Short mmCIF file of C-alpha atoms in Angstrom, two decimals:
data_model
loop_
_atom_site.label_atom_id
_atom_site.label_comp_id
_atom_site.label_asym_id
_atom_site.label_seq_id
_atom_site.Cartn_x
_atom_site.Cartn_y
_atom_site.Cartn_z
CA GLU A 831 -3.59 -5.15 9.28
CA ILE A 832 -3.46 -2.26 6.82
CA VAL A 833 -6.03 0.53 7.07
CA LEU A 834 -6.68 3.18 4.41
CA THR A 835 -7.94 6.55 5.62
CA GLN A 836 -9.35 8.96 3.06
CA SER A 837 -9.67 12.69 3.56
CA PRO A 838 -11.61 14.81 3.52
CA GLY A 839 -14.85 12.94 4.10
CA THR A 840 -16.71 15.44 1.94
CA LEU A 841 -15.25 17.94 -0.49
CA SER A 842 -17.42 20.79 -1.81
CA LEU A 843 -16.17 22.40 -5.00
CA SER A 844 -17.48 24.06 -8.14
CA PRO A 845 -17.08 22.93 -11.75
CA GLY A 846 -13.80 24.19 -13.15
CA GLU A 847 -12.01 23.98 -9.81
CA ARG A 848 -9.19 21.59 -8.90
CA ALA A 849 -9.91 18.68 -6.57
CA THR A 850 -7.31 17.00 -4.38
CA LEU A 851 -8.28 13.80 -2.55
CA SER A 852 -6.01 12.04 -0.07
CA CYS A 853 -5.56 8.38 0.87
CA ARG A 854 -3.23 7.53 3.73
CA ALA A 855 -2.22 3.96 4.57
CA SER A 856 -1.36 2.74 8.07
CA GLN A 857 1.66 0.93 6.60
CA SER A 858 3.50 1.03 3.32
CA VAL A 859 1.50 -0.19 0.32
CA ASN A 860 3.29 -3.08 -1.40
CA ASN A 861 4.71 -2.07 -4.78
CA ASN A 862 2.52 1.08 -4.58
CA TYR A 863 -0.42 -1.09 -5.69
CA LEU A 864 -2.91 1.65 -4.92
CA ALA A 865 -6.02 2.21 -7.02
CA TRP A 866 -8.71 4.88 -7.20
CA TYR A 867 -12.36 4.37 -8.14
CA GLN A 868 -15.27 6.68 -8.83
CA GLN A 869 -18.80 5.62 -7.94
CA LYS A 870 -21.94 7.48 -8.91
CA PRO A 871 -25.33 6.74 -7.30
CA GLY A 872 -26.86 3.51 -8.57
CA GLN A 873 -23.74 2.56 -10.53
CA ALA A 874 -20.87 0.17 -10.08
CA PRO A 875 -17.47 1.63 -9.23
CA ARG A 876 -15.29 2.70 -12.16
CA LEU A 877 -11.54 2.22 -12.07
CA LEU A 878 -9.70 5.51 -12.58
CA ILE A 879 -6.11 4.90 -11.52
CA TYR A 880 -4.03 1.83 -10.61
CA SER A 881 -0.45 1.35 -9.47
CA ALA A 882 -0.79 4.79 -7.87
CA SER A 883 -0.42 6.75 -11.10
CA THR A 884 -1.47 4.71 -14.16
CA ARG A 885 -4.72 5.86 -15.71
CA ALA A 886 -7.13 3.08 -16.61
CA THR A 887 -8.38 2.67 -20.16
CA GLY A 888 -10.57 5.54 -21.33
CA ILE A 889 -10.01 7.77 -18.28
CA PRO A 890 -9.59 11.46 -19.16
CA ASP A 891 -6.22 13.01 -18.44
CA ARG A 892 -7.73 15.51 -16.01
CA PHE A 893 -7.58 12.60 -13.53
CA SER A 894 -4.13 11.92 -12.14
CA GLY A 895 -2.73 9.90 -9.28
CA SER A 896 0.46 10.38 -7.32
CA GLY A 897 2.20 9.25 -4.18
CA SER A 898 4.10 6.31 -2.80
CA GLY A 899 4.59 4.37 0.40
CA THR A 900 1.80 5.51 2.70
CA ASP A 901 0.56 8.77 1.14
CA PHE A 902 -1.38 8.92 -2.10
CA THR A 903 -3.33 11.62 -3.89
CA LEU A 904 -5.97 11.72 -6.59
CA THR A 905 -6.14 15.03 -8.42
CA ILE A 906 -8.84 16.17 -10.78
CA SER A 907 -7.33 19.16 -12.54
CA ARG A 908 -10.51 20.89 -13.66
CA LEU A 909 -13.84 19.52 -12.46
CA GLU A 910 -16.50 18.70 -14.99
CA PRO A 911 -20.18 18.39 -13.94
CA GLU A 912 -20.03 14.60 -14.39
CA ASP A 913 -17.08 14.21 -12.00
CA PHE A 914 -19.09 14.67 -8.81
CA ALA A 915 -19.37 11.31 -7.05
CA VAL A 916 -17.87 9.21 -4.27
CA PHE A 917 -14.22 8.20 -4.66
CA TYR A 918 -12.56 5.18 -3.07
CA CYS A 919 -8.93 4.18 -2.80
CA GLN A 920 -7.95 0.50 -2.62
CA GLN A 921 -4.70 -1.28 -1.88
CA TYR A 922 -3.56 -4.75 -2.89
CA GLY A 923 -0.91 -6.88 -1.32
CA SER A 924 -0.90 -6.18 2.40
CA SER A 925 -3.10 -8.03 4.87
CA PRO A 926 -5.98 -8.12 4.29
CA LEU A 927 -5.09 -8.67 0.64
CA TYR A 928 -7.60 -6.12 -0.66
CA THR A 929 -8.55 -3.07 1.38
CA PHE A 930 -10.72 -0.10 0.48
CA GLY A 931 -10.78 3.31 2.08
CA GLN A 932 -14.03 4.63 3.49
CA GLY A 933 -14.59 7.03 0.60
CA THR A 934 -14.60 10.76 -0.13
CA LYS A 935 -17.76 12.40 -1.39
CA LEU A 936 -17.12 15.12 -3.94
CA GLU A 937 -20.15 17.38 -4.08
CA VAL A 938 -21.15 20.51 -5.95
CA LYS A 939 -20.63 23.67 -3.95
CA GLU B 133 -16.59 -5.64 -25.09
CA VAL B 134 -16.14 -6.98 -21.57
CA GLN B 135 -19.42 -7.88 -19.90
CA LEU B 136 -20.07 -9.30 -16.45
CA LEU B 137 -23.60 -10.34 -15.53
CA GLU B 138 -24.50 -11.41 -12.01
CA SER B 139 -27.49 -13.55 -11.09
CA GLY B 140 -28.82 -15.56 -8.18
CA GLY B 141 -29.47 -12.88 -5.59
CA GLY B 142 -32.62 -12.45 -3.55
CA LEU B 143 -34.15 -12.63 -0.10
CA VAL B 144 -32.97 -15.44 2.18
CA PRO B 145 -33.57 -16.14 5.88
CA ARG B 146 -30.78 -15.84 8.39
CA GLY B 147 -28.77 -19.07 8.38
CA GLY B 148 -29.80 -19.85 4.83
CA SER B 149 -27.78 -20.32 1.66
CA LEU B 150 -27.57 -18.70 -1.74
CA ARG B 151 -25.37 -19.16 -4.83
CA LEU B 152 -24.41 -16.20 -6.95
CA SER B 153 -23.26 -16.57 -10.55
CA CYS B 154 -21.29 -14.23 -12.77
CA ALA B 155 -21.32 -14.84 -16.52
CA ALA B 156 -18.33 -13.26 -18.24
CA SER B 157 -17.72 -12.43 -21.88
CA GLY B 158 -15.46 -10.34 -24.05
CA PHE B 159 -12.11 -11.48 -22.66
CA THR B 160 -10.10 -14.63 -22.00
CA PHE B 161 -11.81 -15.70 -18.78
CA SER B 162 -9.15 -18.17 -17.68
CA GLY B 163 -6.45 -15.54 -17.92
CA TYR B 164 -7.61 -13.26 -15.14
CA VAL B 165 -8.23 -13.17 -11.43
CA MET B 166 -11.93 -12.66 -10.75
CA GLY B 167 -13.58 -11.59 -7.54
CA TRP B 168 -16.66 -10.59 -5.60
CA VAL B 169 -16.89 -7.15 -4.01
CA ARG B 170 -19.87 -6.21 -1.87
CA GLN B 171 -21.42 -2.98 -0.69
CA ALA B 172 -23.84 -2.86 2.19
CA PRO B 173 -26.64 -0.28 1.84
CA GLY B 174 -25.17 3.21 2.17
CA LYS B 175 -21.73 1.83 3.02
CA GLY B 176 -18.34 1.37 1.40
CA LEU B 177 -16.76 -1.44 -0.59
CA GLU B 178 -15.44 -4.78 0.69
CA CYS B 179 -13.68 -7.44 -1.37
CA VAL B 180 -15.03 -10.72 -0.03
CA SER B 181 -13.33 -13.25 -2.30
CA THR B 182 -11.13 -13.70 -5.34
CA MET B 183 -9.85 -16.65 -7.38
CA THR B 184 -7.00 -16.92 -9.85
CA GLY B 185 -7.67 -17.82 -13.46
CA ASP B 186 -6.34 -21.36 -12.98
CA SER B 187 -8.59 -21.79 -9.89
CA VAL B 188 -5.55 -22.59 -7.77
CA TYR B 189 -5.42 -19.64 -5.40
CA THR B 190 -8.28 -18.10 -3.49
CA TYR B 191 -8.72 -15.21 -1.09
CA TYR B 192 -11.47 -14.74 1.45
CA ALA B 193 -12.12 -11.80 3.73
CA ASN B 194 -12.12 -12.72 7.41
CA SER B 195 -15.80 -11.79 7.55
CA VAL B 196 -16.80 -14.63 5.19
CA ARG B 197 -14.04 -17.23 5.53
CA GLY B 198 -15.50 -20.65 6.33
CA ARG B 199 -18.98 -19.64 5.14
CA PHE B 200 -18.47 -18.56 1.51
CA THR B 201 -16.86 -20.58 -1.28
CA ILE B 202 -15.72 -19.14 -4.58
CA SER B 203 -15.40 -21.26 -7.73
CA ARG B 204 -15.23 -20.85 -11.47
CA ASP B 205 -16.00 -22.92 -14.56
CA SER B 206 -13.84 -21.87 -17.49
CA SER B 207 -15.86 -24.02 -19.88
CA LYS B 208 -18.84 -21.78 -19.12
CA ASN B 209 -16.92 -18.54 -18.50
CA THR B 210 -18.74 -18.32 -15.21
CA MET B 211 -17.74 -17.61 -11.61
CA TYR B 212 -19.75 -18.57 -8.57
CA LEU B 213 -20.05 -17.60 -4.93
CA GLN B 214 -21.68 -20.15 -2.66
CA MET B 215 -22.85 -18.37 0.48
CA ASN B 216 -23.82 -20.44 3.51
CA SER B 217 -24.82 -19.58 7.08
CA LEU B 218 -25.90 -16.15 5.94
CA ARG B 219 -26.11 -13.35 8.47
CA ALA B 220 -27.93 -10.04 8.50
CA GLU B 221 -24.58 -8.29 7.98
CA ASP B 222 -24.16 -10.11 4.65
CA THR B 223 -27.00 -8.01 3.22
CA ALA B 224 -25.40 -6.07 0.39
CA LEU B 225 -25.11 -5.46 -3.31
CA TYR B 226 -22.64 -8.03 -4.61
CA TYR B 227 -20.50 -7.07 -7.58
CA CYS B 228 -18.60 -9.44 -9.81
CA ALA B 229 -15.31 -7.88 -10.88
CA LYS B 230 -12.35 -8.66 -13.12
CA ARG B 231 -8.86 -7.85 -11.90
CA VAL B 232 -6.71 -5.80 -14.24
CA GLY B 233 -3.57 -7.82 -13.60
CA PRO B 234 -0.92 -8.28 -10.92
CA GLN B 235 -1.52 -4.74 -9.71
CA GLY B 236 -4.65 -5.89 -7.89
CA ALA B 237 -7.18 -3.33 -9.14
CA PHE B 238 -10.56 -4.25 -10.60
CA ASP B 239 -11.06 -2.81 -14.07
CA TYR B 240 -14.45 -4.20 -15.02
CA TRP B 241 -17.50 -4.61 -12.81
CA GLY B 242 -20.96 -6.10 -13.19
CA GLN B 243 -24.06 -4.12 -12.37
CA GLY B 244 -24.39 -5.85 -9.01
CA ILE B 245 -26.92 -8.25 -7.51
CA LEU B 246 -28.76 -7.66 -4.27
CA VAL B 247 -28.64 -10.17 -1.43
CA THR B 248 -30.97 -9.51 1.49
CA VAL B 249 -30.75 -11.65 4.61
CA SER B 250 -33.88 -11.37 6.71
CA SER B 251 -33.55 -11.39 10.46
#
């Protein structure tokens, strides 16, 4: 059974800084079908990245995804005030078919 | 504009049943995998069930298999989740979500509907 581990648990940064979030899988992610979501309090998750590096519709280019196999990264090049939230990674294809990481909270320093 | 609107949530006793509905609009409903993703209070996300657009293939998380049944009615552009033998650990916000394609990510989400199982 595949497990996704996100790090760090909490990341404290200031607007304008660069954020790097990690998602590590316990086994290789099929076809690199790895997605990233942003969730703000009281809102549904928003898809940012799928297939490890493809930005979803309407997502600003300051968000980028990279990685393959078992190690994936979400980078926010220059943090805007509205970017602070909880971020989840999710894989598709290994058992169980859909798996989410436990989340990384990005907070204002 | 894609819209997903959940309904049917509420308070139910342990062992009881509930049926959630998700009314979809703004896209070709029969062309996409749809699913239910839940979030327990203060916790992370769990995909509990999905169904292909042709209603042929389904997925259930181990935590709900045998108790929950997913279905969809393309004539009504609506997806359902029948939840039986509810447990306290099923208490969560249930989101209806549309899958983006074969890549397995969910690109559109409803606002969520709360299910509370009283113990």
